[in-house]
XYZ file of C-alpha atoms in Angstrom:
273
model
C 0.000 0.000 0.000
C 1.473 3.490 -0.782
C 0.543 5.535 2.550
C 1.164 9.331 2.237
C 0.358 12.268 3.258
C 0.147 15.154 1.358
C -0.520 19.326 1.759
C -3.321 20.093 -0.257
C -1.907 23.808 -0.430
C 1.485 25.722 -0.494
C 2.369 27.800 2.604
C 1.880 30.939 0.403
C -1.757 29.835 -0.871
C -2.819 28.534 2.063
C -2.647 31.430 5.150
C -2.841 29.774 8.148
C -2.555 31.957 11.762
C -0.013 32.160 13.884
C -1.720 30.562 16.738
C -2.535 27.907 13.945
C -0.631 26.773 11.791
C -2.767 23.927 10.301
C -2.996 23.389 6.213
C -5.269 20.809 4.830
C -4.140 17.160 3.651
C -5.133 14.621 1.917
C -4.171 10.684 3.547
C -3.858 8.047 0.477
C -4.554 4.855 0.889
C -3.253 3.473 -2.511
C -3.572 -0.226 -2.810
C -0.518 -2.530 -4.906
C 0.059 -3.545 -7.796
C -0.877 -2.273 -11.731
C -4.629 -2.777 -11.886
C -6.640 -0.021 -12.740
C -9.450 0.430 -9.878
C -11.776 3.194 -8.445
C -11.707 5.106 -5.657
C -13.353 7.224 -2.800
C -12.364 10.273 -1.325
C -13.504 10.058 2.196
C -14.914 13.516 4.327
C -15.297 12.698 8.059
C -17.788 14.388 9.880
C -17.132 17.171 13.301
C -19.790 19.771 12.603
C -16.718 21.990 10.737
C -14.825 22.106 14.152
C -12.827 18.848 13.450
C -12.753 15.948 11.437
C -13.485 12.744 13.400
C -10.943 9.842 12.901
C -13.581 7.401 13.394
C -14.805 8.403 10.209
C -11.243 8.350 8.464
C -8.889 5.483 8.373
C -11.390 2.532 9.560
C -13.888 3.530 6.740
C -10.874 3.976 4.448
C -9.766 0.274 5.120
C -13.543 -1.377 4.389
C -13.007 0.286 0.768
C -9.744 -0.749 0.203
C -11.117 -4.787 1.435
C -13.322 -4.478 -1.143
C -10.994 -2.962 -3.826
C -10.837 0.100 -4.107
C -8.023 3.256 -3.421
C -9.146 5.677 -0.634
C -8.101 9.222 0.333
C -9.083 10.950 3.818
C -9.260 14.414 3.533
C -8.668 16.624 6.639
C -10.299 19.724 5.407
C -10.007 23.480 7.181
C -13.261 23.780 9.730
C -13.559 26.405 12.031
C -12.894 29.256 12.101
C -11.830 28.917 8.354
C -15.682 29.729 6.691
C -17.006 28.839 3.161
C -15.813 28.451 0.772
C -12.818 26.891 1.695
C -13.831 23.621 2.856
C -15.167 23.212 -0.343
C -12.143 24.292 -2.049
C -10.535 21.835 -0.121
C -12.544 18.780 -1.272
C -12.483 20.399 -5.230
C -8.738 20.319 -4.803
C -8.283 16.966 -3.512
C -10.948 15.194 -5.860
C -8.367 17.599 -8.233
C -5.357 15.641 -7.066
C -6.363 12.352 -7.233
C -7.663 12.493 -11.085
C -3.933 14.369 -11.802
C -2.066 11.440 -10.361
C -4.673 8.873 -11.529
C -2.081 7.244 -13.407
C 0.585 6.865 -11.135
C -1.635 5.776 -8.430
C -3.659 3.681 -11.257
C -6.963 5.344 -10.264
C -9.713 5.375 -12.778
C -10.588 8.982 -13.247
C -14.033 7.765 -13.913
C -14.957 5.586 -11.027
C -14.174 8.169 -8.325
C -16.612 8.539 -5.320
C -16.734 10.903 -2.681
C -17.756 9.749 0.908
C -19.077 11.904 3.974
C -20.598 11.807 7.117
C -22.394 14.332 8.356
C -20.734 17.872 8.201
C -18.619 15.936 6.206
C -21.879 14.952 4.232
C -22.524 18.020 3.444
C -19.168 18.842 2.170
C -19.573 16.096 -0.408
C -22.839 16.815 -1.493
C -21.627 20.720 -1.711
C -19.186 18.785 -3.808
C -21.851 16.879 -6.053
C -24.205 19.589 -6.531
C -21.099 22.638 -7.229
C -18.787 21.370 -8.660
C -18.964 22.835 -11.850
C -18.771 26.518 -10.608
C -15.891 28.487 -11.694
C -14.850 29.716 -8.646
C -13.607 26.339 -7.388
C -11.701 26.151 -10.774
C -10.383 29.528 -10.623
C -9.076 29.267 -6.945
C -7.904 25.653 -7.388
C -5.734 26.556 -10.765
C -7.292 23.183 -12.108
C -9.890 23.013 -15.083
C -13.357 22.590 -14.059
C -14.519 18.523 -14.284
C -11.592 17.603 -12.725
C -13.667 18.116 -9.515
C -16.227 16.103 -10.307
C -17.417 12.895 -8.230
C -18.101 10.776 -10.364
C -20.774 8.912 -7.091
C -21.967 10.189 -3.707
C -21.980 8.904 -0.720
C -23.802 10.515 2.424
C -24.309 8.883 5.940
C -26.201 10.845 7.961
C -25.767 14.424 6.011
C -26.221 17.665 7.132
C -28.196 18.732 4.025
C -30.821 21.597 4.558
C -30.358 25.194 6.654
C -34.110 25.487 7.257
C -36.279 23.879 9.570
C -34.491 20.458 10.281
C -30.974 22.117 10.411
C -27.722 20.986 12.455
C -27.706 24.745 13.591
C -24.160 24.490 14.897
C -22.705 22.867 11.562
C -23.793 26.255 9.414
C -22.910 28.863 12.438
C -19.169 26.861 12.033
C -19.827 26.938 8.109
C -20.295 30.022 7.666
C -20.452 32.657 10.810
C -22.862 33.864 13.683
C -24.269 36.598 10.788
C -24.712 34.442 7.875
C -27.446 36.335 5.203
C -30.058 34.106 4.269
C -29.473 34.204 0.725
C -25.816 32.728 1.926
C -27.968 30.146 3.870
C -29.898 29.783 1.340
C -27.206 28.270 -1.029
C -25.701 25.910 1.286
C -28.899 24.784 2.171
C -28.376 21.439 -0.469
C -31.877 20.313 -0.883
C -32.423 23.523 -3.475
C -29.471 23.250 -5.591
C -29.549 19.431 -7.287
C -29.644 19.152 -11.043
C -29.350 16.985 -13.941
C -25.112 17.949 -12.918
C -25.475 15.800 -9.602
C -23.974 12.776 -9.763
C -26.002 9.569 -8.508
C -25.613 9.201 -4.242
C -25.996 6.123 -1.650
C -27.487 7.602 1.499
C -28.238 5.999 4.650
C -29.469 7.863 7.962
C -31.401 6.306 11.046
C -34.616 7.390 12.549
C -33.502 7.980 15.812
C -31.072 10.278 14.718
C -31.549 13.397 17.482
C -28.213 14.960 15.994
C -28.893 15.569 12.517
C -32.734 14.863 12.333
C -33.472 12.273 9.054
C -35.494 14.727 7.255
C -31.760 15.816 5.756
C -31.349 12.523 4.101
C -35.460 12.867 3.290
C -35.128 15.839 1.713
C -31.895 15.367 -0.755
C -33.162 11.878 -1.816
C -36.762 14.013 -2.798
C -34.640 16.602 -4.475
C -32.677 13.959 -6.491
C -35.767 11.984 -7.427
C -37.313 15.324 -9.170
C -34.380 15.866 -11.031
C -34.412 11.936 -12.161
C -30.659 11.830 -10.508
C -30.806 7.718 -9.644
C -30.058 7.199 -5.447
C -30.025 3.837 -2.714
C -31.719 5.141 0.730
C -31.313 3.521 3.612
C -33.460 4.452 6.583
C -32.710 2.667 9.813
C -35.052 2.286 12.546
C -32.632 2.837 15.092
C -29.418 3.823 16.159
C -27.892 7.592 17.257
C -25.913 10.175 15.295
C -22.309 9.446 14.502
C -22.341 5.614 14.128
C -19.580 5.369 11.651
C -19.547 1.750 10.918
C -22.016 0.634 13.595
C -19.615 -1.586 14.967
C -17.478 -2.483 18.107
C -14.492 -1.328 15.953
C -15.514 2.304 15.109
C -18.206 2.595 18.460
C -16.761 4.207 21.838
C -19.792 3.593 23.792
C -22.220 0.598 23.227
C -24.571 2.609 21.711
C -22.723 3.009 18.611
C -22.988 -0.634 18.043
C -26.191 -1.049 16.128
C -25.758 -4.813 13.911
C -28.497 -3.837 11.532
C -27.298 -0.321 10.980
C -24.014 -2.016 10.344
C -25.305 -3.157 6.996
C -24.813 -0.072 5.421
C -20.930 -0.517 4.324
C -21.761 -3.768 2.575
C -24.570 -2.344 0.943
C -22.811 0.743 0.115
C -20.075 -1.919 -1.407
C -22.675 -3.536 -3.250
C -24.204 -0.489 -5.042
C -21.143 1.181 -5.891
C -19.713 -1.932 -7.702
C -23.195 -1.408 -9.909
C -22.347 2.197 -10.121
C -18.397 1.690 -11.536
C -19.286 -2.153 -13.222
């Protein structure tokens, strides 16, 4: 496996503080040998204060089981506002389709994965990515950007009525305009541009409530944009992979829950076959 990681940005593109001197990276988790195989960028959720690693590296190695190259991305959060999370993600999906070749990637199979905040990063992803500003700021040609599949577990989607309040006030400051809410509020802004998504969410969610996941899958199905939705009866926010190996309490074991990766493997196979 080649293990790396790299800065998304230079020193001089990237102004960090001096009290923090954090710049963005992108993890690869680049599997042997010469075959050609897909991939998923991976965006772990932390309501844009942090980026959980139970979201990262064990969800990275249940892709790579089942074949595929993964990337974590630890993108800016807090106080760093939009856009540049999103110019984060644009960049990495960026660097993975520039070094498809040496990392045999195929550019067309590339998926990008997120939970929660990090959710709604990659659907910001799926439904923006053709906007000239991320090409512009990036340096890289627009398309490059694009996912090519989505995957959400439990998304922050909308800014209206069944928001993650924190997630946007981290997003995008105390004094956010609505029309600025407005357009990071995902449920408005699919088209025929969004690229297919898996989504899964439980019922019980009291974190992010599960009329997020509702409300992109209706969005989606008006634009005829083809998506899996899992609903689970039970289980709290955050679950990762629902299983003793991600959980640090026993309530983030939930067995049925735990379906989701293999499903998730099954339907992106269909996707990239």
């Amino acid at each position: 496996m080649i293990y790396e990681i790299i800065k998304l940005w230079g020193e001089n593109t990237y102004q960090s503080s001096e009290e923090n001197s954090f710049i963005p990276t992108l993890t690869t988790y680049v599997l042997n040998g010469s075959k050609k195989r897909g991939a998923v960028l991976i965006l772990p959720g932390g309501g844009y204060t942090s980026t959980s690693p139970r979201e990262a590296e064990p969800i990275a190695l249940q892709f790579n089981a089942a074949g595929y190259h993964t990337f974590v991305l630890d993108y800016s959060v807090a106080p760093r506002r939009h856009p540049q999370p999103l110019l984060d993600a644009s960049r990495a999906m960026c660097i993975i389709r520039k070094n498809a070749e040496e990392w045999n990637v195929d550019s067309e199979k590339i998926a990008v994965c997120g939970f929660s905040a990090g959710g709604h990063l990659a659907a910001s992803l799926g439904v923006y990515w053709h906007k000239g500003y991320l090409s512009n700021v990036t340096g890289m040609e627009i398309g490059l950007n694009r996912p090519n599949a989505l995957i959400l577990a439990y998304p922050v989607i909308t800014s209206g009525q069944y928001a993650h309040r924190g997630s946007f006030i981290n997003l995008l400051g105390e004094e956010a305009s609505s029309e600025l809410l407005y357009e990071m509020s995902l449920e408005h802004h699919v088209s025929e541009k969004t690229p297919p998504a898996f989504i899964w969410h439980t019922f019980e969610d009291q974190g992010v409530p599960v009329e997020n996941s509702l409300l992109f899958a209706l969005s989606l199905r008006n634009k005829s944009i083809p998506f899996e939705l899992h609903i689970y009866p039970e289980g709290e926010h955050g679950l990762s992979l629902a299983t003793e190996e991600t959980a640090t309490s026993p309530v983030q074991v939930a067995p049925h829950a735990a379906t989701w990766m293999k499903l998730c493997i099954e339907w992106l196979n269909l996707q990239f076959k």
